[in-house]
Coordinates of C-alpha atoms and ligand atoms in Angstrom, one line a residue:
X292 CA 0.0 0.0 0.0
X293 CA 1.2 3.5 -0.8
X294 CA -1.7 5.8 -1.6
X295 CA -4.7 5.6 0.7
X296 CA -8.0 7.4 0.1
X297 CA -9.7 8.3 3.4
X298 CA -13.3 9.2 2.7
X299 CA -14.9 11.2 5.5
X300 CA -11.5 12.1 6.7
X301 CA -12.6 15.6 7.8
X302 CA -15.0 14.3 10.4
X303 CA -14.4 13.3 14.0
X304 CA -12.9 9.7 13.8
X305 CA -11.7 10.1 10.2
X306 CA -9.5 13.1 11.0
X307 CA -8.0 11.2 14.0
X308 CA -7.2 8.4 11.7
X309 CA -5.6 10.8 9.2
X310 CA -3.6 12.6 11.8
X311 CA -2.3 9.1 13.0
X312 CA -1.6 7.8 9.5
X313 CA 0.2 10.9 8.2
X314 CA 2.6 10.9 11.2
X315 CA 3.0 7.1 11.4
X316 CA 3.6 6.4 7.7
X317 CA 5.5 9.2 6.1
X318 CA 6.1 7.0 3.0
X319 CA 2.3 6.7 2.3
X320 CA 0.3 9.4 0.7
X321 CA -3.0 10.0 2.6
X322 CA -5.7 11.6 0.5
X323 CA -8.8 12.8 2.3
X324 CA -11.9 12.8 0.2
X325 CA -14.7 14.5 1.9
X326 CA -18.0 16.3 1.0
X327 CA -17.6 18.7 3.9
X328 CA -21.2 18.4 5.1
X329 CA -22.2 20.2 8.3
X330 CA -20.0 17.6 10.2
X331 CA -16.9 17.9 8.0
X332 CA -14.4 20.4 9.2
X333 CA -11.0 21.3 7.8
X334 CA -10.0 22.6 11.2
X335 CA -9.8 19.0 12.3
X336 CA -7.0 18.5 9.7
X337 CA -5.0 21.6 10.6
X338 CA -2.3 19.6 12.4
X339 CA -1.4 17.8 9.2
X340 CA -2.2 20.6 6.7
X341 CA 1.5 21.2 5.9
X342 CA 2.7 17.6 5.8
X343 CA 4.1 16.6 2.4
X344 CA 2.2 13.2 2.4
X345 CA -1.3 14.7 3.0
X346 CA -3.8 15.8 0.3
X347 CA -7.4 17.0 0.4
X348 CA -10.1 16.6 -2.3
X349 CA -13.6 17.8 -1.8
X350 CA -16.2 15.4 -3.1
X351 CA -19.2 13.2 -2.5
X352 CA -18.8 9.4 -2.2
X353 CA -22.1 9.0 -4.0
X354 CA -20.7 10.9 -7.1
X355 CA -19.1 8.1 -9.2
X356 CA -17.2 10.5 -11.5
X357 CA -15.7 12.5 -8.6
X358 CA -14.7 9.2 -6.9
X359 CA -13.2 7.9 -10.0
X360 CA -11.2 11.1 -10.7
X361 CA -9.7 11.0 -7.2
X362 CA -8.9 7.2 -7.4
X363 CA -7.1 7.7 -10.8
X364 CA -5.4 11.0 -10.1
X365 CA -3.8 9.7 -6.9
X366 CA -3.3 6.1 -8.0
X367 CA -5.1 4.9 -4.9
X368 CA -4.4 1.4 -3.7
X369 CA -6.6 1.3 -0.6
X370 CA -9.8 3.0 0.5
X371 CA -10.8 3.5 4.1
X372 CA -14.4 4.6 4.2
X373 CA -15.4 6.8 7.2
X374 CA -17.8 9.0 5.2
X375 CA -21.3 8.8 6.6
X376 CA -24.2 10.6 8.0
X377 CA -23.5 9.6 11.6
X378 CA -26.1 11.0 14.0
X379 CA -29.0 8.9 15.2
X380 CA -31.2 11.8 16.2
X381 CA -30.8 13.4 12.7
X382 CA -31.7 10.1 11.1
X383 CA -35.0 10.1 13.1
X384 CA -35.8 13.6 11.8
X385 CA -35.0 12.8 8.2
X386 CA -33.4 9.6 6.9
X387 CA -32.9 10.5 3.2
X388 CA -29.2 11.6 3.4
X389 CA -28.4 8.5 5.4
X390 CA -29.5 6.3 2.5
X391 CA -27.7 8.5 0.0
X392 CA -24.4 8.3 1.8
X393 CA -24.4 5.3 4.1
X394 CA -25.8 2.9 1.5
X395 CA -25.6 4.4 -2.1
X396 CA -22.3 6.1 -1.3
X397 CA -20.7 2.8 -0.1
X398 CA -22.0 1.1 -3.3
X399 CA -20.5 3.8 -5.5
X400 CA -17.1 3.5 -3.8
X401 CA -17.1 -0.3 -4.0
X402 CA -18.1 -0.3 -7.7
X403 CA -15.4 2.3 -8.6
X404 CA -12.9 0.3 -6.6
X405 CA -13.8 -2.9 -8.3
X406 CA -13.6 -1.4 -11.8
X407 CA -10.1 0.0 -11.0
X408 CA -8.9 -3.1 -9.2
X409 CA -8.2 -1.3 -5.9
X410 CA -6.3 -3.7 -3.6
X411 CA -8.0 -3.0 -0.3
X412 CA -11.4 -1.6 0.9
X413 CA -12.0 -1.0 4.6
X414 CA -15.5 -0.1 5.8
X415 CA -15.8 1.7 9.1
X416 CA -19.1 0.4 10.7
X417 CA -20.7 0.6 14.1
X418 CA -21.8 -1.7 16.9
X419 CA -25.3 -0.2 16.4
X420 CA -25.9 -2.6 13.4
X421 CA -26.4 -5.4 16.0
X422 CA -29.2 -3.6 17.8
X423 CA -29.0 -3.8 21.6
X424 CA -28.2 -6.6 24.0
X425 CA -29.5 -6.9 27.6
X426 CA -26.6 -9.1 28.9
X427 CA -23.3 -10.4 27.5
X428 CA -21.6 -9.0 24.4
X429 CA -22.1 -9.2 20.7
X430 CA -19.8 -11.4 18.6
X431 CA -19.1 -10.7 15.0
X432 CA -21.2 -13.7 14.0
X433 CA -24.3 -12.4 15.7
X434 CA -27.2 -11.4 13.4
X435 CA -27.7 -7.7 12.5
X436 CA -30.8 -6.2 13.9
X437 CA -30.5 -2.4 13.5
X438 CA -33.3 -0.4 15.2
X439 CA -33.0 3.2 13.9
X440 CA -32.6 4.6 10.4
X441 CA -28.9 5.4 11.0
X442 CA -28.0 1.9 12.0
X443 CA -30.2 0.4 9.3
X444 CA -28.4 2.4 6.7
X445 CA -25.0 1.5 8.1
X446 CA -26.0 -2.2 8.0
X447 CA -27.1 -1.8 4.4
X448 CA -23.7 -0.4 3.4
X449 CA -22.0 -3.1 5.3
X450 CA -24.0 -5.8 3.5
X451 CA -22.9 -4.4 0.2
X452 CA -19.3 -4.6 1.3
X453 CA -19.9 -8.3 2.1
X454 CA -21.5 -8.9 -1.2
X455 CA -18.5 -7.3 -3.1
X456 CA -16.2 -9.6 -1.2
X457 CA -18.2 -12.8 -1.8
X458 CA -19.3 -12.0 -5.4
X459 CA -16.4 -10.1 -6.8
X460 CA -13.6 -11.4 -4.6
X461 CA -12.7 -7.9 -3.4
X462 CA -10.3 -7.7 -0.4
X463 CA -12.6 -6.0 2.1
X464 CA -12.5 -5.6 5.8
X465 CA -15.0 -4.1 8.3
X466 CA -14.7 -2.8 11.8
X467 CA -17.7 -2.3 14.1
X468 CA -16.7 0.4 16.6
X469 CA -18.4 1.4 19.8
X470 CA -19.3 4.9 21.0
X471 CA -16.2 7.0 20.4
X472 CA -15.2 10.1 22.3
X473 CA -12.3 12.5 22.3
X474 CA -11.2 15.8 20.7
X475 CA -12.8 17.2 17.5
X476 CA -16.2 15.5 17.9
X477 CA -19.0 17.6 16.4
X478 CA -20.9 18.8 19.4
X479 CA -24.2 17.0 18.7
X480 CA -23.2 13.6 20.1
X481 CA -23.8 13.1 23.8
X482 CA -20.2 13.4 25.0
X483 CA -19.2 16.6 23.1
X484 CA -22.6 18.2 23.4
X485 CA -22.7 17.7 27.2
X486 CA -19.1 18.9 27.8
X487 CA -19.5 22.1 25.7
X488 CA -23.0 22.9 27.1
X489 CA -21.8 22.4 30.6
X490 CA -18.9 24.8 30.1
X491 CA -21.6 27.4 29.3
X492 CA -23.7 26.4 32.3
X493 CA -26.5 25.3 30.0
X494 CA -28.9 22.4 30.7
X495 CA -27.9 18.8 29.7
X496 CA -30.8 16.9 28.1
X497 CA -30.6 13.3 29.3
X498 CA -33.0 11.1 27.3
X499 CA -35.5 9.0 29.2
X500 CA -34.2 7.7 32.6
X501 CA -30.5 8.0 31.6
X502 CA -29.9 4.3 32.4
X503 CA -29.0 3.4 28.9
X504 CA -25.5 1.8 28.7
X505 CA -22.9 2.8 26.1
X506 CA -19.4 1.3 25.7
X507 CA -16.9 4.2 25.4
X508 CA -13.9 3.9 23.1
X509 CA -11.2 6.6 22.9
X510 CA -10.9 8.0 19.4
X511 CA -7.1 7.3 19.1
X512 CA -7.7 3.6 20.1
X513 CA -10.4 3.4 17.4
X514 CA -8.0 4.9 14.8
X515 CA -5.2 2.5 15.7
X516 CA -7.6 -0.4 15.4
X517 CA -8.6 0.6 11.9
X518 CA -4.9 1.0 10.9
X519 CA -4.2 -2.6 12.2
X520 CA -7.2 -4.2 10.5
X521 CA -6.3 -2.4 7.2
X522 CA -2.8 -3.9 7.3
X523 CA -3.3 -7.4 8.7
X524 CA -7.1 -8.0 8.7
X525 CA -8.2 -11.1 6.8
X526 CA -10.2 -10.6 3.6
X527 CA -14.0 -10.6 4.1
X528 CA -13.7 -10.4 7.9
X529 CA -15.4 -8.2 10.4
X530 CA -13.8 -7.0 13.6
X531 CA -15.5 -5.6 16.7
X532 CA -13.7 -2.6 18.2
X533 CA -15.0 -1.8 21.7
X534 CA -13.8 0.1 24.7
X535 CA -14.9 -2.6 27.1
X536 CA -15.9 0.4 29.2
X537 CA -19.6 0.4 29.9
X538 CA -21.3 3.2 31.7
X539 CA -24.9 4.4 32.2
X540 CA -25.4 7.7 30.4
X541 CA -26.4 9.4 33.6
X542 CA -23.1 8.4 35.2
X543 CA -21.0 9.8 32.3
X544 CA -23.1 13.0 32.6
X545 CA -22.3 13.3 36.3
X546 CA -18.6 12.6 35.7
X547 CA -18.4 15.4 33.1
X548 CA -20.1 17.8 35.5
X549 CA -17.6 16.8 38.3
X550 CA -14.6 17.3 36.0
X551 CA -15.9 20.8 35.1
X552 CA -16.8 21.7 38.6
X553 CA -20.4 22.3 37.5
X554 CA -23.6 21.5 39.5
X555 CA -25.8 18.4 38.9
X556 CA -28.8 20.9 38.7
X557 CA -27.8 21.3 35.0
X558 CA -29.2 17.8 34.4
X559 CA -32.6 17.6 32.7
X560 CA -34.4 14.4 32.0
X561 CA -36.1 14.9 28.7
X562 CA -38.4 12.9 26.3
X563 CA -36.6 9.8 25.2
X564 CA -35.3 9.1 21.7
X565 CA -37.7 6.9 19.8
X566 CA -36.3 3.4 19.3
X567 CA -33.6 4.1 21.8
X568 CA -31.2 1.1 22.1
X569 CA -30.8 0.2 25.8
X570 CA -27.3 -1.3 25.9
X571 CA -24.4 -1.9 23.6
X572 CA -21.5 -4.3 24.4
X573 CA -18.9 -5.9 22.2
X574 CA -16.8 -9.0 22.4
X575 CA -13.4 -7.9 21.2
X576 CA -11.5 -11.2 21.3
X577 CA -11.0 -11.3 17.5
X578 CA -9.3 -7.9 17.1
X579 CA -7.2 -8.5 20.3
X580 CA -5.9 -11.7 18.6
X581 CA -4.5 -9.4 15.9
X582 CA -2.6 -7.5 18.6
X583 CA -4.8 -4.5 19.4
X584 CA -5.3 -3.2 22.9
X585 CA -7.4 -0.4 24.1
X586 CA -6.2 2.2 26.7
X587 CA -8.3 1.3 29.7
X588 CA -7.9 4.4 31.8
X589 CA -11.3 6.0 31.2
X590 CA -11.0 8.4 34.1
X591 CA -7.9 10.1 32.7
X592 CA -8.9 10.0 29.0
X593 CA -12.3 11.6 29.9
X594 CA -10.4 14.2 31.9
X595 CA -8.1 14.9 29.0
X596 CA -11.1 15.1 26.6
X597 CA -12.9 17.6 28.9
X598 CA -9.7 19.6 29.1
X599 CA -9.3 19.7 25.3
X600 CA -12.8 21.2 24.9
X601 CA -12.1 23.7 27.6
X602 CA -8.8 24.7 25.9
X603 CA -10.1 24.7 22.4
X604 CA -13.3 26.9 22.5
X605 CA -12.1 28.4 19.2
X606 CA -12.9 25.0 17.6
X607 CA -16.4 24.4 18.8
X608 CA -17.8 28.0 19.4
X609 CA -17.8 28.7 15.6
X610 CA -19.7 25.4 15.0
X611 CA -22.5 26.4 17.4
X612 CA -24.0 29.0 15.1
X613 CA -26.3 28.9 12.0
X614 CA -27.5 25.4 11.0
X615 CA -26.3 24.0 14.4
X616 CA -28.7 26.3 16.3
X617 CA -31.6 25.4 14.0
X618 CA -30.9 21.7 14.6
X619 CA -30.5 22.3 18.4
X620 CA -33.9 24.1 18.5
X621 CA -35.7 21.4 16.6
X622 CA -34.1 18.6 18.7
X623 CA -34.3 20.1 22.1
X624 CA -36.5 23.2 22.5
X625 CA -39.7 21.4 23.3
X626 CA -37.9 18.6 25.2
X627 CA -36.2 21.1 27.5
X628 CA -39.4 23.1 28.0
X629 CA -41.2 20.0 29.2
X630 CA -38.1 18.6 31.1
X631 CA -37.8 17.4 34.6
X632 CA -34.8 18.4 36.7
X633 CA -33.1 15.6 38.5
Ligands
NAD733 P1 -18.7 12.6 11.5 O1 -20.2 12.9 11.3 O2 -17.9 13.4 12.5 O3 -18.0 12.7 10.1 C1 -18.5 12.3 8.9 C2 -17.6 12.8 7.8 O4 -18.1 12.3 6.6 C3 -17.7 14.3 7.7 O5 -16.4 14.9 7.5 C4 -18.5 14.6 6.5 O6 -18.3 15.8 5.8 C5 -18.2 13.3 5.6 N1 -19.3 13.0 4.7 C6 -20.6 12.8 5.0 N2 -21.3 12.5 3.8 C7 -20.3 12.4 2.8 C8 -20.4 12.1 1.5 N3 -21.6 11.8 0.9 N4 -19.2 12.1 0.7 C9 -18.0 12.4 1.3 N5 -17.9 12.7 2.6 C10 -19.1 12.7 3.4 O7 -18.7 11.0 11.8 P2 -17.7 10.2 12.9 O8 -18.3 10.2 14.2 O9 -16.3 10.6 12.7 O10 -17.9 8.8 12.3 C11 -17.1 8.3 11.2 C12 -17.5 6.9 10.8 O11 -17.4 6.1 12.0 C13 -18.9 6.8 10.3 O12 -19.0 5.9 9.3 C14 -19.7 6.3 11.5 O13 -20.8 5.5 11.1 C15 -18.6 5.4 12.2 N6 -18.8 5.2 13.6 C16 -18.9 6.3 14.5 C17 -18.9 6.1 15.9 C18 -19.1 7.3 16.8 O14 -19.2 7.1 18.0 N7 -19.0 8.5 16.4 C19 -18.9 4.8 16.4 C20 -18.7 3.7 15.5 C21 -18.6 4.0 14.1
TYD734 P1 -25.0 9.6 20.9 O1 -23.8 10.3 21.3 O2 -26.0 10.2 20.0 O3 -24.5 8.2 20.3 P2 -25.4 6.9 19.9 O4 -26.7 7.2 19.7 O5 -24.6 6.4 18.7 O6 -25.2 5.9 21.1 O7 -25.8 9.1 22.2 C1 -25.1 8.4 23.3 C2 -26.1 8.1 24.3 O8 -26.5 9.3 24.9 C3 -27.4 7.5 23.8 O9 -27.9 6.5 24.7 C4 -28.3 8.6 23.7 C5 -27.9 9.5 24.8 N1 -28.1 11.0 24.6 C6 -28.8 11.7 25.5 O10 -29.3 11.2 26.6 N2 -29.0 13.1 25.3 C7 -28.6 13.7 24.1 O11 -28.8 14.9 24.0 C8 -27.9 12.9 23.2 C9 -27.3 13.5 21.9 C10 -27.7 11.5 23.4

């Protein structure tokens, strides 16, 4: 591998992967291909902007011509696909863009890759494709039972990846990552929303009873896992990537408040997300056998993450304007008006 196309590389996890790859493999050329939707942000790539092995192309993965141009121009030999509409709440409001990017977009990438004989295709997927599990942990062989339009679209994309492996013999790999946190996360997801809202002494809207369980994975651990699977993952295989770090949402919320020295009176219990998955948990035996290990110090990684948002207000304050405020109003205004304090 020499030239890698990282689609969605201007987003949260994609940009962490790009920063990691550009530094770790100076002999590779890392080409970011990103539509720059509301979630795409070139600020996330500032740390690598001047590196000689980094390139940026603006484009849509559902646009076959644009994809083909980039693949040919940079003589790409591997694609790592992060590009997606990624927020469950937005998929509940309107699912269209999720199908365009997370299903059709994946197909377009696969088909162009097939036509040009690209050697490797890695699909970044999510634990949400399994649905939720009351006890124990999902294995890669478990059935997919997605419950919301985002996870249904991601499952659709993933099934197309599987089909291109089985039918066309393409060397594909898939990772199913758990809830990821860290710097540069668009402040609509729980972790980055709650940290930035708490900094401003604003209410934190906890859905339902706050007893849902998420498995938190640090973003750099997620990026390293994808690097590993890209290099040594077996063709056609799927790998779970979990933090093995389960917490109730309400407990994470309280920890964030404690780290910021803010009162628990900021917590509001608001109307639940429809179709809200109760618990995610992954069995990570398979990726560990490849040599991957997560950093298990949640306490200090969360503290570092909170400190990053405190020190980088320049990054998130300019996001919280315009379209963001429209979305925020639509998602939270009524919920907060009807909320219960804790
Ligand atoms: P994000 O929303 O921060 O970034 C998505 C990126 O994709 C943005 O840069 C956006 O501009 C780009 N994009 C969207 N549509 C595009 C299109 N049609 N063509 C080209 N680029 C497009 O997402 P994220 O949280 O970094 O997630 C990245 C990937 O990881 C997604 O595939 C997501 O499903 C998966 N994932 C996320 C999590 C999580 O906790 N955030 C967990 C597991 C898996
Ligand atoms: P989120 O960050 O949207 O990730 P996902 O839906 O992929 O798990 O949500 C994480 C958890 O936090 C999930 O159980 C929903 C909950 N949540 C809230 O309680 N309030 C919020 O405002 C948001 C965005 C999420």
